[in-house]
XYZ file of C-alpha atoms in Angstrom:
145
model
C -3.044 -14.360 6.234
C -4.361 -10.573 6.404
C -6.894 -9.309 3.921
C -7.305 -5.880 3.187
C -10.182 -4.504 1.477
C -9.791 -2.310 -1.794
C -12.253 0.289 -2.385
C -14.244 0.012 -5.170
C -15.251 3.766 -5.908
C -17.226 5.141 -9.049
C -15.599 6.994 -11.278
C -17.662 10.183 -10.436
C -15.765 9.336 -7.214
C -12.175 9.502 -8.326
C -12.104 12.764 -10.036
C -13.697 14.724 -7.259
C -11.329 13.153 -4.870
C -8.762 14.327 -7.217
C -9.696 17.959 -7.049
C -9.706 17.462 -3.310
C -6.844 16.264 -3.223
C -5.253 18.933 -5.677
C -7.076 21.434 -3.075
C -5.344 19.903 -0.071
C -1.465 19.585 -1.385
C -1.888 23.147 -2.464
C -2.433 23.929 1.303
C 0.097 21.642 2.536
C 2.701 23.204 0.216
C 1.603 26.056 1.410
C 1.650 25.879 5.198
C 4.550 23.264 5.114
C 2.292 21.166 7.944
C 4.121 18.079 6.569
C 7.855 18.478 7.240
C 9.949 18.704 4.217
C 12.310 15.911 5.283
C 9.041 13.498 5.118
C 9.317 11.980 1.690
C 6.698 9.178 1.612
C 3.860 10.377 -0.379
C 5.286 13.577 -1.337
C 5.077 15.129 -4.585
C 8.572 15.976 -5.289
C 10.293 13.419 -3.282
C 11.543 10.214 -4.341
C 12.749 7.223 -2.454
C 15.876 7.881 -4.548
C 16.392 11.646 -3.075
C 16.093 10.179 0.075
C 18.541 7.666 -0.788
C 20.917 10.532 -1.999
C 20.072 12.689 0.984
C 21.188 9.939 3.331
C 24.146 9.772 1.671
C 24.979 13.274 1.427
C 24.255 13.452 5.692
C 26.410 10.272 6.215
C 29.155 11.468 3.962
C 29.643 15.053 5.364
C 29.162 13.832 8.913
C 32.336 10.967 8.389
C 34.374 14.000 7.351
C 34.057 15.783 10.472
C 34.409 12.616 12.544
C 30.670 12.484 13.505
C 29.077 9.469 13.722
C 25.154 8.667 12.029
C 22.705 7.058 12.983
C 19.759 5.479 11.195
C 16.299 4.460 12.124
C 13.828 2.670 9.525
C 10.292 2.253 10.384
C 7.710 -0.037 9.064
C 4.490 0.476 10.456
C 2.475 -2.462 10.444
C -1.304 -1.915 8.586
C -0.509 1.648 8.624
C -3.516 2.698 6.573
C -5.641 0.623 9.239
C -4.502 1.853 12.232
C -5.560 5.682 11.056
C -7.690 7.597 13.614
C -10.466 9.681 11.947
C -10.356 12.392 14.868
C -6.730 12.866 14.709
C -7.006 13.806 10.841
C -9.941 16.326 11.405
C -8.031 17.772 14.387
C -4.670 18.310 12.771
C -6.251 20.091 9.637
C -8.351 21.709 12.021
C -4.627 23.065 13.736
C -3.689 23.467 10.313
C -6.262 26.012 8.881
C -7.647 23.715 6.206
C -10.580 25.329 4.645
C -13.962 24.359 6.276
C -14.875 23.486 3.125
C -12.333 20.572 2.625
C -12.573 19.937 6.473
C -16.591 18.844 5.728
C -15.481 16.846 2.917
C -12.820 14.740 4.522
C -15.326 14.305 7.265
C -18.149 13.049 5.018
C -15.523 10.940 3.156
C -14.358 9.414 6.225
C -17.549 9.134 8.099
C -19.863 6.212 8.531
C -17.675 3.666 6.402
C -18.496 0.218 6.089
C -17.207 -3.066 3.880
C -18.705 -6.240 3.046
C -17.316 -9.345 1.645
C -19.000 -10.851 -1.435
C -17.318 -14.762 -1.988
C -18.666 -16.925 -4.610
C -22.355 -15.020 -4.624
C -22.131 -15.377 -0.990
C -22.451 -11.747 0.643
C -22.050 -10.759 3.827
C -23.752 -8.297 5.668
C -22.334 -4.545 6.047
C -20.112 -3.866 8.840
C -18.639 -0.487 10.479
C -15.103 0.655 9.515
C -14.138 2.722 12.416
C -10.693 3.458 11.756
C -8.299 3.780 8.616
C -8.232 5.679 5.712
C -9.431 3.578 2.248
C -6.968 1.722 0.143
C -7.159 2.723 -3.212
C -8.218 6.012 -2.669
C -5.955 8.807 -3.779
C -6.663 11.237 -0.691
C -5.320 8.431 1.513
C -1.406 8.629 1.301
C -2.194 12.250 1.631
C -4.693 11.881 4.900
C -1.726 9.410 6.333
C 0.558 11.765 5.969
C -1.551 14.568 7.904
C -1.986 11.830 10.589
């Protein structure tokens, strides 16, 4: 079995990374750094207009004899395997606001966990890589990745 930790963040927490988040989707919407035709995550996009947008592709390409083809990808720990440096460096490419560029810094920056089983606790170790589960700026931050 594979554990995953949840963060555990205050509530003071979750509403600033909320207007951070806000703050960050307004720049991707406006740039368009995340391709339109990349619908996890998105606001706007459903796994069921993907579903109809397959569809569509499939259907128009059978009546003008083409074939399709179709990969699926499941990337395994996805949210684990996220490199810190290649987050800062594609906002950097993508004109982020220094201001948000700081914060996603200092948000990803010198993470660590600890487990805590039956009063047991153990001591604090680095998380070098991977963007927090149960944080709301992560599906966006994966996305940038």
């Amino acid at each position: 079995t594979n554990y995953r930790p949840i963060s555990l963040l205050p509530t003071l927490s979750k509403i600033f990374e909320r207007i951070v988040l806000t703050r960050i989707e307004n720049h991707l919407e406006t740039t368009r750094i995340v391709p339109n035709e990349q619908f996890g995550f998105q606001k706007g996009h459903s796994t069921n207009h993907q579903i109809v947008r397959l569809v569509k592709e499939v259907r128009r390409n059978f009546q003008h004899g083409k074939s399709s083809g179709l990969i699926l990808l499941d990337v395994e720990k996805a949210y684990d395997s996220v490199w810190h440096g290649a987050i800062l460096h594609k906002m950097l490419l993508g004109n982020f606001p220094t201001l948000i560029l700081k914060i996603i810094r200092s948000f990803l920056k010198d993470r660590t966990f600890q487990v805590s089983v039956n009063g047991c606790t153990s001591d604090r170790k680095p998380v070098p890589f991977g963007v927090p589960q149960g944080s709301v700026l992560s599906p966006t931050l994966y996305n940038i990745f």
